[in-house]
Amino acid sequence: MNATVIRGRNVDIRLWTRPEEVEEHAMRQLHNISALPWAFKHVAVMPDVHYGKGATVGSVIAMRDAVSPAAVGVDIGCGMAAVRSSLRASDLPDDLSRIRSEIEQAVPVGFAMHKATAFDERDSGDWGAFWGGFDALAGGFDRARALHQMGTLGGGNHFIEVCLDSTRQVWVMLHSGSRGVGNILAQHHIAIARGLAHNAELPDRDLAVFLAKTPEMEAYRRDLYWAQDYARRNRAVMLRLVCSVLRGKFPQVAFDEPISCHHNYVAEETHFDTEVMVTRKGAIRAGRGDMGIIPGSMGTGSYIVRGLGNPDSFESASHGAGRRMSRTKAKKRFSAEDLAAQTAGVECRKDAGVVDEIPAAYKDIDEVIRNQSDLVEVVAKLKQVICVKG
């Protein structure tokens, strides 16, 4: 679909969804973002848009010489990883519970951590240089905890899945971020930004920014990029651990080159011939040829996509289906029996503890994909047969 343009306060708002489908609180957030004096060109709004803490989920904000830590959010670097295997659906056993159990044993979920460090040289480059940056971080996060959380899933909407594409090929896909250390770093810098004098008159103090060439900005950039790297490495470790589970059952299995993408992050990019800091809060980069992952809910399936490089979206696309109702509302409206019915055929948790992740709490992923046909092209559609959640 073509973007709908709404007049904002300082810059326009471009939406890849119908304005009437954006909840009132989210639209108010978008207008507050558009009022920022540092906002560049327009605010790009993805079709999975919904209200979020700090800034709207599904928003792409380009700013000149400024960045808002709350707009990035507390799960710095949250994103997706996926890899196609040589396995076919016919290779999998009829009962998938054992594979699910072994994945849960290999990758700690929820608040659990590895008892020993799980990463090594197979995973993601120079670990010595990476951990060498830990001591310079703000916030005082426990080093041992950061070490043992590397390669862990967490909870909420994070997941690990075994999926089938339309040709019945087996994929592994997962969703996670920077775990506890990213959360602590984000909260530390958000608190600092809120107290800076130049943010005193903003329409929403949650959108407080750091300005370029200040000590506060440099400290945030250092911690931000380290946390984004932590999140990327975390997904790489988990992907290797899950693939090892499959390799243990199918010794001849081979895997393609993995796909990995952040969807809560900042990147320094050039758009409309201008150097800007782009915050994608619930959005992936979709430059021409960029491979991306757009997941649905735990019962509906997901998409592998290729970016079309649309300049009006700041070369971005949605990060998923997007919630249609809050977790609290979902828990009140649906039961474990509803969850079991909506995840029929998927080997997954079906208890009250994950009712807030029920498919009906999310938007229609197929419609979300249709609404961004000018942002990405579909490479593959996946349907999960196993879903692991914390």
mmCIF file of C-alpha atoms in Angstrom:
data_model
loop_
_atom_site.group_PDB
_atom_site.id
_atom_site.type_symbol
_atom_site.label_atom_id
_atom_site.label_comp_id
_atom_site.label_asym_id
_atom_site.label_seq_id
_atom_site.Cartn_x
_atom_site.Cartn_y
_atom_site.Cartn_z
ATOM 1 C CA MET A 1 0.000 0.000 0.000
ATOM 2 C CA ASN A 2 1.070 3.632 -0.382
ATOM 3 C CA ALA A 3 1.795 5.438 2.852
ATOM 4 C CA THR A 4 -0.852 7.734 4.289
ATOM 5 C CA VAL A 5 0.564 11.129 5.221
ATOM 6 C CA ILE A 6 -0.705 12.944 8.307
ATOM 7 C CA ARG A 7 0.449 16.428 9.230
ATOM 8 C CA GLY A 8 2.535 16.300 12.392
ATOM 9 C CA ARG A 9 3.702 19.121 14.617
ATOM 10 C CA ASN A 10 7.234 19.604 13.299
ATOM 11 C CA VAL A 11 7.440 16.898 10.630
ATOM 12 C CA ASP A 12 4.800 14.777 8.919
ATOM 13 C CA ILE A 13 3.801 11.234 9.918
ATOM 14 C CA ARG A 14 3.793 8.556 7.176
ATOM 15 C CA LEU A 15 1.763 5.454 8.000
ATOM 16 C CA TRP A 16 1.818 2.082 6.237
ATOM 17 C CA THR A 17 -1.552 1.281 7.764
ATOM 18 C CA ARG A 18 -4.940 2.968 7.927
ATOM 19 C CA PRO A 19 -4.907 5.839 10.449
ATOM 20 C CA GLU A 20 -8.170 4.631 12.008
ATOM 21 C CA GLU A 21 -6.443 1.374 12.963
ATOM 22 C CA VAL A 22 -3.865 3.163 15.119
ATOM 23 C CA GLU A 23 -4.958 3.247 18.752
ATOM 24 C CA GLU A 24 -5.460 6.686 20.283
ATOM 25 C CA HIS A 25 -2.535 6.435 22.728
ATOM 26 C CA ALA A 26 -0.184 5.351 19.939
ATOM 27 C CA MET A 27 -1.289 8.198 17.657
ATOM 28 C CA ARG A 28 -0.692 10.668 20.473
ATOM 29 C CA GLN A 29 2.822 9.244 20.880
ATOM 30 C CA LEU A 30 3.469 9.625 17.152
ATOM 31 C CA HIS A 31 2.426 13.283 17.234
ATOM 32 C CA ASN A 32 4.742 13.841 20.207
ATOM 33 C CA ILE A 33 7.600 12.267 18.252
ATOM 34 C CA SER A 34 6.806 14.479 15.256
ATOM 35 C CA ALA A 35 7.109 17.539 17.526
ATOM 36 C CA LEU A 36 10.754 16.877 18.395
ATOM 37 C CA PRO A 37 12.881 19.738 17.058
ATOM 38 C CA TRP A 38 15.567 17.274 15.944
ATOM 39 C CA ALA A 39 13.203 15.040 13.931
ATOM 40 C CA PHE A 40 14.171 14.797 10.271
ATOM 41 C CA LYS A 41 11.879 14.719 7.222
ATOM 42 C CA HIS A 42 9.011 12.653 8.722
ATOM 43 C CA VAL A 43 8.214 9.829 11.143
ATOM 44 C CA ALA A 44 7.784 6.493 9.339
ATOM 45 C CA VAL A 45 5.149 4.216 10.902
ATOM 46 C CA MET A 46 5.089 0.508 10.132
ATOM 47 C CA PRO A 47 1.902 -1.578 9.695
ATOM 48 C CA ASP A 48 2.438 -3.381 13.022
ATOM 49 C CA VAL A 49 2.262 -0.083 14.929
ATOM 50 C CA HIS A 50 0.994 -0.077 18.502
ATOM 51 C CA TYR A 51 1.434 1.824 21.749
ATOM 52 C CA GLY A 52 4.782 1.304 23.458
ATOM 53 C CA LYS A 53 6.721 2.430 26.494
ATOM 54 C CA GLY A 54 8.852 5.450 25.651
ATOM 55 C CA ALA A 55 7.992 5.554 21.961
ATOM 56 C CA THR A 56 5.540 3.874 19.625
ATOM 57 C CA VAL A 57 6.348 0.306 18.604
ATOM 58 C CA GLY A 58 6.621 0.230 14.826
ATOM 59 C CA SER A 59 8.106 3.728 14.528
ATOM 60 C CA VAL A 60 11.209 4.769 12.587
ATOM 61 C CA ILE A 61 12.648 8.060 13.790
ATOM 62 C CA ALA A 62 15.476 9.830 12.006
ATOM 63 C CA MET A 63 17.106 12.678 13.951
ATOM 64 C CA ARG A 64 19.897 15.081 13.202
ATOM 65 C CA ASP A 65 22.512 15.305 15.951
ATOM 66 C CA ALA A 66 20.273 13.689 18.585
ATOM 67 C CA VAL A 67 18.962 10.340 19.809
ATOM 68 C CA SER A 68 16.318 9.385 22.366
ATOM 69 C CA PRO A 69 17.286 6.407 24.569
ATOM 70 C CA ALA A 70 13.672 5.749 25.599
ATOM 71 C CA ALA A 71 12.674 5.617 21.934
ATOM 72 C CA VAL A 72 15.086 2.706 21.508
ATOM 73 C CA GLY A 73 13.609 1.007 24.543
ATOM 74 C CA VAL A 74 15.006 -1.173 27.296
ATOM 75 C CA ASP A 75 15.643 -4.309 25.227
ATOM 76 C CA ILE A 76 18.470 -2.784 23.219
ATOM 77 C CA GLY A 77 19.255 -4.784 20.099
ATOM 78 C CA CYS A 78 16.242 -7.075 20.346
ATOM 79 C CA GLY A 79 15.796 -8.887 17.061
ATOM 80 C CA MET A 80 15.569 -12.092 15.092
ATOM 81 C CA ALA A 81 17.755 -14.852 13.677
ATOM 82 C CA ALA A 82 16.796 -17.666 11.324
ATOM 83 C CA VAL A 83 18.496 -20.387 9.320
ATOM 84 C CA ARG A 84 17.235 -22.885 6.758
ATOM 85 C CA SER A 85 18.299 -26.508 7.185
ATOM 86 C CA SER A 86 18.587 -29.381 4.729
ATOM 87 C CA LEU A 87 15.896 -31.288 6.662
ATOM 88 C CA ARG A 88 12.442 -31.914 5.223
ATOM 89 C CA ALA A 89 9.175 -32.202 7.129
ATOM 90 C CA SER A 90 9.245 -35.929 6.429
ATOM 91 C CA ASP A 91 12.499 -36.203 8.407
ATOM 92 C CA LEU A 92 10.848 -35.011 11.615
ATOM 93 C CA PRO A 93 9.206 -37.475 14.012
ATOM 94 C CA ASP A 94 5.443 -37.428 14.506
ATOM 95 C CA ASP A 95 5.940 -36.617 18.197
ATOM 96 C CA LEU A 96 7.951 -33.390 18.471
ATOM 97 C CA SER A 97 7.872 -33.137 22.266
ATOM 98 C CA ARG A 98 11.323 -34.681 22.675
ATOM 99 C CA ILE A 99 12.933 -32.143 20.340
ATOM 100 C CA ARG A 100 11.185 -29.305 22.156
ATOM 101 C CA SER A 101 12.410 -30.674 25.498
ATOM 102 C CA GLU A 102 16.006 -30.921 24.262
ATOM 103 C CA ILE A 103 15.903 -27.344 22.953
ATOM 104 C CA GLU A 104 14.671 -26.165 26.360
ATOM 105 C CA GLN A 105 17.534 -28.067 27.999
ATOM 106 C CA ALA A 106 20.097 -26.554 25.632
ATOM 107 C CA VAL A 107 18.863 -22.933 25.865
ATOM 108 C CA PRO A 108 17.792 -21.526 29.260
ATOM 109 C CA VAL A 109 14.464 -19.667 29.099
ATOM 110 C CA GLY A 110 12.708 -17.179 31.372
ATOM 111 C CA PHE A 111 14.987 -16.114 34.225
ATOM 112 C CA ALA A 112 17.283 -19.141 33.883
ATOM 113 C CA MET A 113 20.951 -18.826 32.899
ATOM 114 C CA HIS A 114 23.718 -21.132 31.750
ATOM 115 C CA LYS A 115 25.642 -22.734 34.603
ATOM 116 C CA ALA A 116 28.832 -22.344 32.592
ATOM 117 C CA THR A 117 29.489 -19.903 29.764
ATOM 118 C CA ALA A 118 27.971 -21.168 26.522
ATOM 119 C CA PHE A 119 29.781 -19.071 23.911
ATOM 120 C CA ASP A 120 32.986 -19.911 22.065
ATOM 121 C CA GLU A 121 34.949 -19.062 18.931
ATOM 122 C CA ARG A 122 32.341 -20.769 16.715
ATOM 123 C CA ASP A 123 29.730 -18.172 17.468
ATOM 124 C CA SER A 124 30.466 -14.585 16.599
ATOM 125 C CA GLY A 125 33.989 -13.302 16.223
ATOM 126 C CA ASP A 126 36.511 -11.910 18.720
ATOM 127 C CA TRP A 127 35.103 -12.549 22.198
ATOM 128 C CA GLY A 128 38.180 -11.147 23.932
ATOM 129 C CA ALA A 129 37.774 -7.706 22.381
ATOM 130 C CA PHE A 130 34.038 -7.790 23.004
ATOM 131 C CA TRP A 131 34.245 -8.602 26.707
ATOM 132 C CA GLY A 132 37.111 -6.118 27.008
ATOM 133 C CA GLY A 133 34.515 -3.383 26.585
ATOM 134 C CA PHE A 134 32.406 -4.543 29.513
ATOM 135 C CA ASP A 135 34.286 -2.698 32.267
ATOM 136 C CA ALA A 136 33.684 0.668 30.575
ATOM 137 C CA LEU A 137 29.906 0.238 30.660
ATOM 138 C CA ALA A 138 27.669 2.333 32.909
ATOM 139 C CA GLY A 139 25.031 0.957 35.231
ATOM 140 C CA GLY A 140 27.088 -1.486 37.302
ATOM 141 C CA PHE A 141 25.661 -4.720 35.835
ATOM 142 C CA ASP A 142 27.140 -7.909 37.265
ATOM 143 C CA ARG A 143 29.781 -9.295 34.900
ATOM 144 C CA ALA A 144 29.153 -12.921 35.833
ATOM 145 C CA ARG A 145 25.458 -12.492 35.082
ATOM 146 C CA ALA A 146 26.206 -10.988 31.666
ATOM 147 C CA LEU A 147 28.547 -13.910 30.898
ATOM 148 C CA HIS A 148 26.030 -16.564 31.908
ATOM 149 C CA GLN A 149 23.054 -14.891 30.224
ATOM 150 C CA MET A 150 24.848 -14.958 26.881
ATOM 151 C CA GLY A 151 22.980 -17.586 24.866
ATOM 152 C CA THR A 152 19.699 -17.406 26.819
ATOM 153 C CA LEU A 153 16.177 -16.623 25.624
ATOM 154 C CA GLY A 154 14.380 -14.646 28.323
ATOM 155 C CA GLY A 155 10.594 -14.429 28.475
ATOM 156 C CA GLY A 156 7.698 -12.347 27.169
ATOM 157 C CA ASN A 157 7.411 -12.465 23.395
ATOM 158 C CA HIS A 158 10.850 -14.018 22.929
ATOM 159 C CA PHE A 159 10.794 -17.482 21.372
ATOM 160 C CA ILE A 160 12.625 -20.290 19.612
ATOM 161 C CA GLU A 161 10.832 -22.096 16.793
ATOM 162 C CA VAL A 162 11.285 -24.964 14.415
ATOM 163 C CA CYS A 163 9.314 -24.097 11.272
ATOM 164 C CA LEU A 164 8.385 -25.429 7.858
ATOM 165 C CA ASP A 165 8.301 -23.289 4.739
ATOM 166 C CA SER A 166 5.885 -23.774 1.855
ATOM 167 C CA THR A 167 8.231 -26.338 0.264
ATOM 168 C CA ARG A 168 8.270 -28.317 3.563
ATOM 169 C CA GLN A 169 11.882 -27.340 4.286
ATOM 170 C CA VAL A 170 12.803 -27.109 8.000
ATOM 171 C CA TRP A 171 13.963 -23.775 9.465
ATOM 172 C CA VAL A 172 15.134 -22.689 12.916
ATOM 173 C CA MET A 173 14.063 -19.209 14.005
ATOM 174 C CA LEU A 174 14.432 -17.270 17.256
ATOM 175 C CA HIS A 175 13.713 -13.899 18.824
ATOM 176 C CA SER A 176 15.648 -12.344 21.705
ATOM 177 C CA GLY A 177 17.728 -9.325 22.726
ATOM 178 C CA SER A 178 20.382 -8.022 25.103
ATOM 179 C CA ARG A 179 18.922 -9.634 28.221
ATOM 180 C CA GLY A 180 19.529 -8.011 31.625
ATOM 181 C CA VAL A 181 22.553 -5.953 30.718
ATOM 182 C CA GLY A 182 20.751 -4.071 27.928
ATOM 183 C CA ASN A 183 17.862 -3.314 30.273
ATOM 184 C CA ILE A 184 20.129 -1.866 32.967
ATOM 185 C CA LEU A 185 22.098 0.234 30.474
ATOM 186 C CA ALA A 186 18.920 1.608 28.908
ATOM 187 C CA GLN A 187 17.356 2.591 32.224
ATOM 188 C CA HIS A 188 20.582 4.269 33.338
ATOM 189 C CA HIS A 189 20.766 6.482 30.256
ATOM 190 C CA ILE A 190 17.017 7.189 30.087
ATOM 191 C CA ALA A 191 17.203 8.615 33.623
ATOM 192 C CA ILE A 192 20.151 10.837 32.670
ATOM 193 C CA ALA A 193 18.418 12.139 29.532
ATOM 194 C CA ARG A 194 15.248 13.051 31.429
ATOM 195 C CA GLY A 195 17.279 15.349 33.681
ATOM 196 C CA LEU A 196 18.994 17.386 30.949
ATOM 197 C CA ALA A 197 17.921 21.015 30.652
ATOM 198 C CA HIS A 198 17.334 20.991 26.883
ATOM 199 C CA ASN A 199 14.585 18.371 27.380
ATOM 200 C CA ALA A 200 12.579 20.406 29.887
ATOM 201 C CA GLU A 201 9.977 21.680 27.407
ATOM 202 C CA LEU A 202 9.344 18.472 25.434
ATOM 203 C CA PRO A 203 5.716 17.346 25.070
ATOM 204 C CA ASP A 204 6.741 13.958 26.479
ATOM 205 C CA ARG A 205 9.756 13.631 28.775
ATOM 206 C CA ASP A 206 9.985 9.967 27.786
ATOM 207 C CA LEU A 207 11.356 11.265 24.482
ATOM 208 C CA ALA A 208 14.254 13.092 26.141
ATOM 209 C CA VAL A 209 17.316 13.117 23.895
ATOM 210 C CA PHE A 210 21.075 13.249 24.040
ATOM 211 C CA LEU A 211 22.711 15.792 21.751
ATOM 212 C CA ALA A 212 25.680 15.163 19.478
ATOM 213 C CA LYS A 213 29.189 16.034 20.694
ATOM 214 C CA THR A 214 28.246 15.912 24.372
ATOM 215 C CA PRO A 215 29.707 13.578 27.008
ATOM 216 C CA GLU A 216 26.245 12.113 27.627
ATOM 217 C CA MET A 217 25.801 11.218 23.960
ATOM 218 C CA GLU A 218 29.231 9.635 23.708
ATOM 219 C CA ALA A 219 28.634 7.548 26.836
ATOM 220 C CA TYR A 220 25.279 6.385 25.496
ATOM 221 C CA ARG A 221 26.659 5.521 22.046
ATOM 222 C CA ARG A 222 29.398 3.426 23.628
ATOM 223 C CA ASP A 223 26.962 1.453 25.786
ATOM 224 C CA LEU A 224 24.280 1.275 23.077
ATOM 225 C CA TYR A 225 26.531 -0.249 20.432
ATOM 226 C CA TRP A 226 28.023 -2.694 22.933
ATOM 227 C CA ALA A 227 24.520 -3.838 23.959
ATOM 228 C CA GLN A 228 23.452 -4.181 20.319
ATOM 229 C CA ASP A 229 26.492 -6.384 19.734
ATOM 230 C CA TYR A 230 25.619 -8.398 22.849
ATOM 231 C CA ALA A 231 22.123 -9.016 21.462
ATOM 232 C CA ARG A 232 23.474 -10.099 18.057
ATOM 233 C CA ARG A 233 25.951 -12.475 19.682
ATOM 234 C CA ASN A 234 23.277 -13.796 22.051
ATOM 235 C CA ARG A 235 21.160 -14.856 19.076
ATOM 236 C CA ALA A 236 24.165 -16.407 17.333
ATOM 237 C CA VAL A 237 24.966 -18.548 20.385
ATOM 238 C CA MET A 238 21.352 -19.707 20.750
ATOM 239 C CA LEU A 239 21.079 -20.491 17.058
ATOM 240 C CA ARG A 240 24.185 -22.679 17.263
ATOM 241 C CA LEU A 241 22.846 -24.455 20.365
ATOM 242 C CA VAL A 242 19.480 -25.198 18.727
ATOM 243 C CA CYS A 243 21.157 -26.368 15.524
ATOM 244 C CA SER A 244 23.330 -28.660 17.651
ATOM 245 C CA VAL A 245 20.159 -30.274 19.032
ATOM 246 C CA LEU A 246 19.020 -31.034 15.486
ATOM 247 C CA ARG A 247 22.488 -32.213 14.502
ATOM 248 C CA GLY A 248 22.435 -34.646 17.418
ATOM 249 C CA LYS A 249 19.286 -36.232 16.000
ATOM 250 C CA PHE A 250 20.118 -35.842 12.306
ATOM 251 C CA PRO A 251 23.928 -36.084 11.946
ATOM 252 C CA GLN A 252 23.897 -35.348 8.200
ATOM 253 C CA VAL A 253 21.927 -32.096 8.510
ATOM 254 C CA ALA A 254 23.394 -28.995 6.867
ATOM 255 C CA PHE A 255 22.507 -25.348 7.446
ATOM 256 C CA ASP A 256 22.491 -22.328 5.136
ATOM 257 C CA GLU A 257 23.972 -18.949 6.024
ATOM 258 C CA PRO A 258 21.929 -17.518 8.933
ATOM 259 C CA ILE A 259 19.828 -14.373 8.641
ATOM 260 C CA SER A 260 20.045 -11.917 11.554
ATOM 261 C CA CYS A 261 18.405 -8.547 12.102
ATOM 262 C CA HIS A 262 17.872 -6.114 14.956
ATOM 263 C CA HIS A 263 14.483 -4.500 15.406
ATOM 264 C CA ASN A 264 15.071 -2.271 18.483
ATOM 265 C CA TYR A 265 18.192 -0.294 17.721
ATOM 266 C CA VAL A 266 19.994 2.800 16.473
ATOM 267 C CA ALA A 267 22.076 3.070 13.307
ATOM 268 C CA GLU A 268 23.989 6.016 11.882
ATOM 269 C CA GLU A 269 22.866 6.230 8.251
ATOM 270 C CA THR A 270 22.469 8.637 5.339
ATOM 271 C CA HIS A 271 18.937 9.362 4.099
ATOM 272 C CA PHE A 272 17.896 12.072 1.670
ATOM 273 C CA ASP A 273 21.588 13.067 1.460
ATOM 274 C CA THR A 274 21.672 13.801 5.179
ATOM 275 C CA GLU A 275 23.565 12.009 7.953
ATOM 276 C CA VAL A 276 21.076 11.022 10.638
ATOM 277 C CA MET A 277 20.726 8.714 13.622
ATOM 278 C CA VAL A 278 17.884 6.305 12.818
ATOM 279 C CA THR A 279 16.001 4.689 15.685
ATOM 280 C CA ARG A 280 14.007 1.641 14.658
ATOM 281 C CA LYS A 281 11.658 0.817 17.541
ATOM 282 C CA GLY A 282 9.955 -2.384 16.420
ATOM 283 C CA ALA A 283 11.208 -2.126 12.835
ATOM 284 C CA ILE A 284 13.892 -3.821 10.746
ATOM 285 C CA ARG A 285 16.261 -2.363 8.189
ATOM 286 C CA ALA A 286 14.950 -3.084 4.683
ATOM 287 C CA GLY A 287 17.556 -1.599 2.393
ATOM 288 C CA ARG A 288 17.537 -2.980 -1.154
ATOM 289 C CA GLY A 289 18.579 -6.622 -0.908
ATOM 290 C CA ASP A 290 18.664 -6.727 2.917
ATOM 291 C CA MET A 291 17.338 -10.025 4.246
ATOM 292 C CA GLY A 292 14.881 -9.712 7.105
ATOM 293 C CA ILE A 293 12.566 -11.704 9.364
ATOM 294 C CA ILE A 294 8.998 -10.644 10.223
ATOM 295 C CA PRO A 295 7.416 -13.049 12.728
ATOM 296 C CA GLY A 296 3.749 -13.493 13.503
ATOM 297 C CA SER A 297 2.367 -14.994 16.702
ATOM 298 C CA MET A 298 3.071 -18.416 18.198
ATOM 299 C CA GLY A 299 0.339 -20.034 16.146
ATOM 300 C CA THR A 300 0.194 -18.207 12.820
ATOM 301 C CA GLY A 301 3.573 -18.258 11.088
ATOM 302 C CA SER A 302 6.238 -15.815 9.928
ATOM 303 C CA TYR A 303 7.903 -14.370 6.846
ATOM 304 C CA ILE A 304 11.424 -14.204 5.472
ATOM 305 C CA VAL A 305 11.652 -11.030 3.381
ATOM 306 C CA ARG A 306 14.034 -9.052 1.205
ATOM 307 C CA GLY A 307 14.150 -5.263 1.464
ATOM 308 C CA LEU A 308 13.184 -3.008 -1.430
ATOM 309 C CA GLY A 309 15.045 0.056 -0.146
ATOM 310 C CA ASN A 310 12.043 2.401 0.001
ATOM 311 C CA PRO A 311 13.453 5.829 0.944
ATOM 312 C CA ASP A 312 10.186 7.062 2.452
ATOM 313 C CA SER A 313 10.367 4.399 5.181
ATOM 314 C CA PHE A 314 14.039 5.225 5.800
ATOM 315 C CA GLU A 315 14.609 1.786 4.234
ATOM 316 C CA SER A 316 12.664 0.032 6.989
ATOM 317 C CA ALA A 317 9.868 -2.520 7.434
ATOM 318 C CA SER A 318 7.800 -3.955 10.267
ATOM 319 C CA HIS A 319 9.311 -6.184 12.947
ATOM 320 C CA GLY A 320 6.348 -8.525 13.339
ATOM 321 C CA ALA A 321 2.579 -8.701 13.475
ATOM 322 C CA GLY A 322 2.281 -6.195 16.314
ATOM 323 C CA ARG A 323 -0.060 -6.487 19.281
ATOM 324 C CA ARG A 324 -3.746 -5.686 18.876
ATOM 325 C CA MET A 325 -4.338 -5.781 22.646
ATOM 326 C CA SER A 326 -2.275 -5.435 25.806
ATOM 327 C CA ARG A 327 -0.999 -8.404 27.779
ATOM 328 C CA THR A 328 -3.345 -7.557 30.631
ATOM 329 C CA LYS A 329 -6.359 -7.444 28.332
ATOM 330 C CA ALA A 330 -5.370 -10.721 26.667
ATOM 331 C CA LYS A 331 -5.110 -12.484 30.029
ATOM 332 C CA LYS A 332 -8.572 -11.252 30.995
ATOM 333 C CA ARG A 333 -10.198 -12.176 27.700
ATOM 334 C CA PHE A 334 -8.646 -15.571 26.914
ATOM 335 C CA SER A 335 -8.058 -18.844 28.737
ATOM 336 C CA ALA A 336 -5.565 -21.674 28.470
ATOM 337 C CA GLU A 337 -8.248 -23.580 26.551
ATOM 338 C CA ASP A 338 -8.386 -20.737 23.994
ATOM 339 C CA LEU A 339 -4.601 -20.855 23.681
ATOM 340 C CA ALA A 340 -4.642 -24.612 23.088
ATOM 341 C CA ALA A 341 -7.254 -24.209 20.351
ATOM 342 C CA GLN A 342 -5.360 -21.389 18.614
ATOM 343 C CA THR A 343 -2.037 -23.253 18.710
ATOM 344 C CA ALA A 344 -3.407 -26.603 17.552
ATOM 345 C CA GLY A 345 -0.742 -28.547 15.694
ATOM 346 C CA VAL A 346 2.133 -26.652 17.343
ATOM 347 C CA GLU A 347 4.287 -28.360 19.986
ATOM 348 C CA CYS A 348 4.423 -25.585 22.593
ATOM 349 C CA ARG A 349 3.352 -24.430 26.037
ATOM 350 C CA LYS A 350 -0.419 -24.173 26.288
ATOM 351 C CA ASP A 351 -0.756 -23.065 29.917
ATOM 352 C CA ALA A 352 -2.060 -19.909 31.575
ATOM 353 C CA GLY A 353 1.469 -18.508 31.909
ATOM 354 C CA VAL A 354 1.649 -17.705 28.190
ATOM 355 C CA VAL A 355 -1.980 -16.776 27.467
ATOM 356 C CA ASP A 356 -0.840 -13.173 26.900
ATOM 357 C CA GLU A 357 0.992 -14.489 23.814
ATOM 358 C CA ILE A 358 -2.142 -16.047 22.298
ATOM 359 C CA PRO A 359 -2.412 -15.466 18.516
ATOM 360 C CA ALA A 360 -5.643 -13.464 18.894
ATOM 361 C CA ALA A 361 -3.703 -10.821 20.859
ATOM 362 C CA TYR A 362 -1.749 -10.021 17.686
ATOM 363 C CA LYS A 363 -2.637 -8.422 14.365
ATOM 364 C CA ASP A 364 -3.089 -10.486 11.206
ATOM 365 C CA ILE A 365 0.479 -11.108 9.990
ATOM 366 C CA ASP A 366 -0.696 -11.660 6.410
ATOM 367 C CA GLU A 367 -2.372 -8.251 6.328
ATOM 368 C CA VAL A 368 0.703 -6.645 7.884
ATOM 369 C CA ILE A 369 2.813 -8.089 5.063
ATOM 370 C CA ARG A 370 0.343 -6.929 2.404
ATOM 371 C CA ASN A 371 0.424 -3.398 3.797
ATOM 372 C CA GLN A 372 4.174 -3.136 3.207
ATOM 373 C CA SER A 373 4.425 -4.580 -0.293
ATOM 374 C CA ASP A 374 6.385 -1.463 -1.300
ATOM 375 C CA LEU A 375 8.892 -2.029 1.537
ATOM 376 C CA VAL A 376 9.750 -5.742 1.220
ATOM 377 C CA GLU A 377 9.231 -8.738 -1.024
ATOM 378 C CA VAL A 378 8.411 -12.136 0.441
ATOM 379 C CA VAL A 379 11.110 -14.794 0.114
ATOM 380 C CA ALA A 380 9.466 -17.521 2.218
ATOM 381 C CA LYS A 381 6.497 -18.020 4.509
ATOM 382 C CA LEU A 382 7.134 -20.188 7.560
ATOM 383 C CA LYS A 383 4.744 -22.044 9.859
ATOM 384 C CA GLN A 384 6.002 -23.210 13.229
ATOM 385 C CA VAL A 385 5.694 -26.823 14.352
ATOM 386 C CA ILE A 386 7.623 -26.262 17.595
ATOM 387 C CA CYS A 387 7.568 -23.082 19.671
ATOM 388 C CA VAL A 388 9.631 -22.632 22.852
ATOM 389 C CA LYS A 389 8.794 -19.712 25.160
ATOM 390 C CA GLY A 390 10.030 -18.617 28.571
#
